[in-house]
Structure formats: structure tokens, C-alpha cells
Coordinates of N, CA and C in Angstrom, one line a residue:
X20 N 32.2 78.0 -42.7 CA 33.6 78.2 -42.6 C 34.3 77.4 -41.6
X21 N 35.5 76.8 -42.3 CA 36.1 75.9 -41.3 C 37.3 77.2 -40.9
X22 N 37.8 76.4 -39.4 CA 38.9 77.0 -38.4 C 40.1 76.9 -39.3
X23 N 40.7 78.0 -39.3 CA 42.3 77.4 -40.0 C 43.1 76.7 -38.8
X24 N 43.7 75.6 -39.1 CA 44.3 75.0 -38.0 C 45.4 75.7 -37.1
X25 N 45.7 75.3 -35.9 CA 46.5 76.0 -35.5 C 48.0 76.0 -36.0
X26 N 49.0 77.0 -36.2 CA 50.0 77.0 -36.6 C 49.8 77.3 -37.9
X27 N 48.9 77.7 -38.6 CA 48.7 77.9 -39.8 C 48.6 79.6 -40.2
X28 N 48.0 80.3 -39.4 CA 47.5 81.5 -39.5 C 48.3 82.6 -40.3
X29 N 49.4 82.6 -39.9 CA 50.6 83.4 -40.7 C 50.6 83.1 -42.0
X30 N 50.8 81.9 -42.0 CA 50.9 81.2 -43.8 C 49.6 81.4 -44.4
X31 N 48.5 81.1 -43.9 CA 47.5 81.6 -44.4 C 47.3 83.1 -45.0
X32 N 47.4 83.8 -43.9 CA 47.4 85.4 -44.5 C 48.7 85.8 -45.4
X33 N 49.8 85.4 -45.4 CA 50.9 85.3 -46.4 C 50.4 85.0 -48.0
X34 N 49.8 83.9 -47.8 CA 49.4 83.2 -49.0 C 48.2 83.9 -49.6
X35 N 47.4 84.5 -48.9 CA 46.2 85.1 -49.5 C 46.5 86.6 -49.9
X36 N 47.5 87.0 -49.3 CA 48.0 88.3 -49.6 C 49.1 88.2 -51.0
X37 N 49.8 87.3 -51.1 CA 50.4 87.1 -52.4 C 49.3 86.9 -53.5
X38 N 48.6 86.1 -53.2 CA 47.5 85.8 -54.4 C 46.9 87.1 -54.9
X39 N 46.4 88.0 -53.8 CA 45.7 89.3 -54.2 C 46.6 90.1 -54.6
X40 N 47.6 90.1 -54.3 CA 48.7 91.3 -55.2 C 49.2 90.8 -56.3
X41 N 49.4 89.6 -56.8 CA 49.5 89.1 -58.1 C 48.5 88.8 -59.0
X42 N 46.9 89.3 -58.4 CA 45.8 89.3 -59.4 C 45.3 87.8 -59.6
X43 N 45.6 86.8 -58.7 CA 45.3 85.5 -58.8 C 44.0 85.5 -58.2
X44 N 43.7 86.3 -57.0 CA 42.4 86.1 -56.4 C 41.8 87.8 -56.3
X45 N 40.4 87.8 -56.2 CA 40.0 89.0 -55.7 C 38.7 89.0 -54.7
X46 N 38.8 89.9 -54.3 CA 37.4 89.7 -53.6 C 36.2 89.7 -54.2
X47 N 35.1 88.9 -53.1 CA 33.9 88.3 -54.1 C 32.7 88.9 -53.0
X48 N 31.7 88.6 -53.9 CA 30.1 88.7 -53.3 C 29.5 87.5 -53.8
X49 N 30.2 86.7 -54.2 CA 29.6 85.2 -54.7 C 28.6 84.6 -53.7
X50 N 27.4 84.0 -54.2 CA 26.6 83.1 -53.1 C 27.5 81.8 -53.1
X51 N 28.5 81.3 -53.7 CA 29.2 80.0 -53.5 C 30.1 80.3 -52.2
X52 N 30.5 79.3 -51.7 CA 31.6 79.6 -50.8 C 32.2 78.3 -50.0
X53 N 33.3 78.0 -50.8 CA 34.0 76.5 -50.5 C 34.9 77.1 -49.5
X54 N 35.6 75.9 -48.7 CA 36.6 76.0 -47.9 C 38.0 75.6 -48.1
X55 N 38.9 76.6 -47.7 CA 40.3 76.4 -47.9 C 40.6 75.1 -47.1
X56 N 41.6 74.5 -47.6 CA 42.4 73.3 -46.6 C 43.8 73.5 -46.8
X57 N 44.4 73.8 -45.5 CA 45.9 74.0 -45.6 C 46.4 72.6 -44.8
X58 N 47.9 72.1 -45.5 CA 48.2 71.1 -45.3 C 49.8 71.1 -45.0
X59 N 50.2 71.0 -43.8 CA 51.5 71.1 -43.8 C 52.2 69.7 -45.0
X60 N 53.3 70.4 -45.5 CA 54.1 69.3 -46.5 C 55.3 68.7 -45.6
X61 N 56.0 67.8 -46.3 CA 57.0 67.0 -45.7 C 58.2 68.3 -45.4
X62 N 58.4 69.1 -46.2 CA 59.6 70.0 -46.2 C 59.1 71.2 -45.1
X63 N 58.0 71.1 -44.6 CA 57.8 72.0 -43.6 C 56.6 73.4 -44.3
X64 N 56.9 73.4 -45.7 CA 56.1 74.6 -46.3 C 54.5 74.2 -46.4
X65 N 53.6 75.0 -46.5 CA 52.3 74.7 -46.6 C 51.5 74.4 -47.8
X66 N 50.8 73.5 -48.1 CA 50.0 73.4 -49.3 C 48.6 73.7 -49.2
X67 N 48.3 74.9 -49.9 CA 47.1 75.6 -49.7 C 46.0 75.1 -50.8
X68 N 45.0 74.8 -50.6 CA 43.8 74.0 -51.5 C 42.7 74.8 -51.1
X69 N 41.6 74.3 -52.0 CA 40.2 74.8 -51.7 C 39.4 73.4 -51.9
X70 N 38.4 73.1 -51.1 CA 37.7 72.0 -51.2 C 36.4 72.1 -52.2
X71 N 36.6 71.9 -53.3 CA 35.9 72.1 -54.4 C 34.8 71.1 -54.7
X72 N 34.7 70.1 -53.5 CA 33.9 68.8 -54.0 C 32.3 69.5 -53.8
X73 N 31.6 70.0 -53.6 CA 30.5 70.5 -53.9 C 30.1 71.2 -55.1
X74 N 31.5 72.2 -55.4 CA 31.2 72.8 -56.8 C 31.5 71.9 -57.9
X75 N 32.3 71.0 -58.0 CA 32.7 69.9 -58.9 C 31.2 69.1 -59.1
X76 N 30.5 68.9 -57.9 CA 29.2 67.9 -58.1 C 28.3 68.6 -58.9
X77 N 28.3 70.2 -59.0 CA 27.4 70.7 -59.6 C 27.8 71.1 -61.0
X78 N 28.9 70.7 -61.3 CA 29.3 71.4 -62.7 C 29.3 69.9 -63.6
X79 N 28.8 70.2 -64.8 CA 28.7 69.1 -65.9 C 30.3 68.7 -66.5
X80 N 30.1 67.4 -66.6 CA 31.7 67.0 -66.8 C 31.9 66.9 -68.4
X81 N 33.1 67.5 -68.9 CA 33.3 67.6 -70.2 C 34.2 66.5 -70.7
X82 N 34.5 65.7 -71.6 CA 35.1 64.5 -72.1 C 35.9 65.1 -73.2
X83 N 37.2 65.0 -72.9 CA 38.2 65.2 -74.1 C 39.3 64.2 -73.9
X84 N 39.7 63.9 -75.3 CA 40.5 62.6 -75.6 C 42.3 63.4 -75.2
X85 N 42.8 62.7 -74.5 CA 44.2 63.5 -74.3 C 45.0 62.9 -75.8
X86 N 45.9 63.8 -75.8 CA 46.6 63.0 -77.1 C 47.6 61.9 -76.8
X87 N 48.1 61.2 -77.5 CA 48.8 59.9 -77.3 C 50.4 60.4 -77.1
X88 N 51.2 60.0 -76.2 CA 52.6 60.3 -76.3 C 53.3 59.9 -77.6
X89 N 53.0 59.1 -78.2 CA 53.5 58.8 -79.8 C 53.2 59.9 -80.7
X90 N 51.9 60.5 -80.4 CA 51.7 61.5 -81.3 C 52.3 62.8 -80.8
X91 N 52.6 63.1 -79.6 CA 53.1 64.1 -79.2 C 54.8 64.3 -79.7
X92 N 55.2 62.9 -79.4 CA 56.9 62.8 -80.0 C 57.0 62.9 -81.4
X93 N 56.0 62.4 -82.4 CA 55.8 62.6 -83.8 C 56.1 64.1 -84.1
X94 N 55.5 65.2 -83.5 CA 55.3 66.4 -83.9 C 56.7 66.9 -83.4
X95 N 57.6 66.3 -82.5 CA 58.8 66.7 -82.2 C 60.2 66.6 -83.2
X96 N 59.6 65.3 -84.2 CA 60.8 64.9 -85.1 C 61.1 65.9 -86.2
X97 N 62.2 65.7 -86.5 CA 62.9 66.7 -87.5 C 63.1 68.2 -87.1
X98 N 62.8 68.6 -85.9 CA 63.1 69.9 -85.4 C 64.6 70.1 -85.0
X99 N 64.9 71.4 -85.2 CA 66.3 71.5 -84.7 C 66.4 72.2 -83.1
X100 N 65.5 73.1 -82.8 CA 65.4 73.6 -81.7 C 64.4 72.9 -80.7
X101 N 64.6 72.9 -79.5 CA 63.4 72.4 -78.5 C 63.6 73.5 -77.1
X102 N 62.6 73.8 -76.6 CA 62.7 74.3 -75.3 C 61.7 73.4 -74.4
X103 N 62.0 73.7 -73.2 CA 61.4 72.9 -72.1 C 60.9 74.2 -71.0
X104 N 59.6 74.0 -70.7 CA 59.3 74.8 -69.7 C 58.7 74.7 -68.3
X105 N 59.2 75.2 -67.3 CA 59.0 74.7 -66.1 C 57.8 75.8 -65.4
X106 N 56.5 75.7 -65.5 CA 55.7 76.5 -65.0 C 55.3 76.7 -63.7
X107 N 55.9 77.6 -63.0 CA 55.4 78.1 -61.5 C 54.3 78.3 -61.5
X108 N 53.6 77.5 -60.8 CA 51.9 78.0 -60.1 C 51.2 78.1 -61.7
X109 N 51.6 76.8 -62.4 CA 51.0 76.8 -63.8 C 49.7 77.0 -63.8
X110 N 48.6 76.7 -63.1 CA 47.3 77.1 -63.3 C 47.0 78.7 -63.2
X111 N 47.9 79.3 -62.3 CA 47.7 80.6 -62.4 C 48.0 81.4 -63.7
X112 N 48.3 80.8 -64.6 CA 48.8 81.2 -65.8 C 47.5 81.3 -66.7
X113 N 46.6 80.7 -66.6 CA 45.3 81.0 -67.2 C 44.3 81.7 -66.4
X114 N 43.5 82.8 -67.3 CA 42.4 83.3 -66.8 C 41.2 82.6 -66.7
X115 N 40.5 82.8 -65.8 CA 39.0 82.5 -65.7 C 38.0 83.3 -66.5
X116 N 36.9 82.9 -67.1 CA 36.0 83.6 -67.8 C 35.3 84.8 -66.4
X117 N 35.2 86.0 -66.2 CA 34.4 86.7 -65.7 C 33.3 86.0 -65.0
X118 N 32.3 85.4 -65.9 CA 31.3 85.0 -65.4 C 31.5 83.4 -64.8
X119 N 32.4 82.8 -64.7 CA 32.7 81.6 -63.9 C 33.6 82.0 -62.7
X120 N 33.9 83.2 -62.6 CA 34.8 83.3 -61.0 C 34.3 83.0 -59.9
X121 N 32.7 83.6 -59.7 CA 32.1 83.3 -58.5 C 31.8 81.9 -58.1
X122 N 31.9 81.0 -59.1 CA 31.9 79.3 -58.6 C 33.2 79.3 -58.0
X123 N 34.1 79.9 -58.0 CA 35.5 79.6 -57.3 C 35.7 80.1 -55.7
X124 N 34.8 80.9 -55.5 CA 34.8 81.6 -54.3 C 35.0 80.8 -53.0
X125 N 35.8 81.2 -52.4 CA 36.2 80.7 -51.0 C 36.1 81.4 -50.0
X126 N 35.7 81.2 -48.6 CA 35.5 82.1 -47.5 C 36.8 81.5 -46.6
X127 N 37.5 82.8 -46.1 CA 38.3 82.9 -44.9 C 38.1 83.8 -43.8
X128 N 38.9 83.8 -42.7 CA 38.6 84.6 -41.6 C 38.7 86.2 -42.2
X129 N 39.3 86.2 -43.3 CA 39.7 87.8 -44.0 C 39.0 88.3 -44.7
X130 N 37.8 87.1 -45.4 CA 36.9 87.4 -45.9 C 36.5 86.4 -47.2
X131 N 35.7 86.8 -48.3 CA 35.3 86.0 -49.4 C 36.3 86.5 -50.5
X132 N 36.7 85.5 -51.2 CA 37.7 85.9 -52.3 C 37.1 84.8 -53.5
X133 N 37.1 85.2 -54.7 CA 37.2 84.3 -55.6 C 38.5 84.2 -56.5
X134 N 38.7 83.4 -57.5 CA 40.1 83.0 -58.2 C 39.4 83.8 -59.7
X135 N 40.5 84.6 -60.2 CA 40.7 85.4 -61.2 C 41.4 84.6 -62.0
X136 N 42.0 83.5 -61.8 CA 43.0 82.7 -62.6 C 42.6 81.2 -62.2
X137 N 42.9 80.1 -63.1 CA 42.7 78.8 -62.7 C 42.8 78.4 -61.4
X138 N 41.9 77.6 -60.8 CA 42.3 77.2 -59.5 C 42.3 75.7 -59.4
X139 N 43.6 75.3 -58.6 CA 43.7 73.8 -58.2 C 42.6 73.2 -57.4
X140 N 42.1 72.2 -57.8 CA 40.9 71.4 -57.2 C 39.6 71.5 -57.9
X141 N 39.6 72.1 -58.9 CA 38.4 72.2 -60.0 C 38.6 71.3 -60.9
X142 N 37.2 70.3 -61.0 CA 37.6 69.0 -61.7 C 38.1 69.3 -63.4
X143 N 37.4 70.3 -64.0 CA 37.8 70.2 -65.3 C 39.2 71.1 -65.6
X144 N 40.2 71.4 -64.7 CA 41.0 72.1 -64.7 C 42.2 71.3 -65.2
X145 N 42.5 70.0 -64.8 CA 43.4 69.4 -65.0 C 43.5 68.9 -66.7
X146 N 42.2 68.7 -67.2 CA 41.9 68.2 -68.7 C 42.2 69.5 -69.2
X147 N 41.6 70.5 -69.1 CA 42.2 71.8 -69.8 C 43.3 72.1 -69.8
X148 N 44.0 72.2 -68.6 CA 45.4 72.6 -68.9 C 46.5 71.5 -69.7
X149 N 45.6 70.4 -70.0 CA 46.6 69.2 -70.4 C 46.6 69.3 -71.9
X150 N 45.3 70.2 -72.2 CA 45.4 70.1 -73.7 C 46.2 71.2 -74.6

């Protein structure tokens, strides 16, 4: 377990509480335990991540072809209505399968937790969310 940097304790506790209350994370009994990483952003807020390098190294890589921009634009041609979504905490909108959740576990001084929703930092998340 990594020690929380000085000056981040209140933000860490508040962020964990927010994620617990919204169902993004849940208490865990996993054998996996990655470490959170907290970084102060330029605007003074905190970027909260988990160091998943060991988990990513143990996962098999899946290869997907991303759609070409031209193909995406072609699907818009001829339509009358368009919409744009700005998904706040976009990864948290996608559930993680129950059997995969223990792999997302992370440990803090408040206990061991795992993600019930997609977690930033996992190698396959960007590809999955882009499809």
C-alpha cells in the first residue's frame, strides 16, 4: 500500500465516499490490490487514478480495428437530427462483469475496494469505450 501524499487525505476520503455512494466501487476481498495515485491538477483539483501496471501485464491484449473518421461521418450524411453527449465520468457509465471486478481492486488506508464500473487505467478500457 502506498502512503497518501500530504495534503491529499481529505480529497481521497471524499472521492472514495462519492464512488461508494454512487455504486462505482464496492468493498472487496480480492487477492489483487493495486495502489491509487493522486495528482494535483493545475486548477487545484485532484486527479485520482489507480496504478494498474501489474494487472495490465497479466491481461491478454485484445486487438480491435477502430472505425475510420470518414466512415463515421458517412453514417451522419442525410440525417436531420443530430445530438452530442458530453459524458461526465464516462467510464463509470459501463458496468464491469461481476467475475472481473476483483481484478480492479485497490487498497487504501480505508480498506480494499474494487470497481463495479469501468476504471480508468486498465489497458482494454479505451478500446472498449471507443467501439
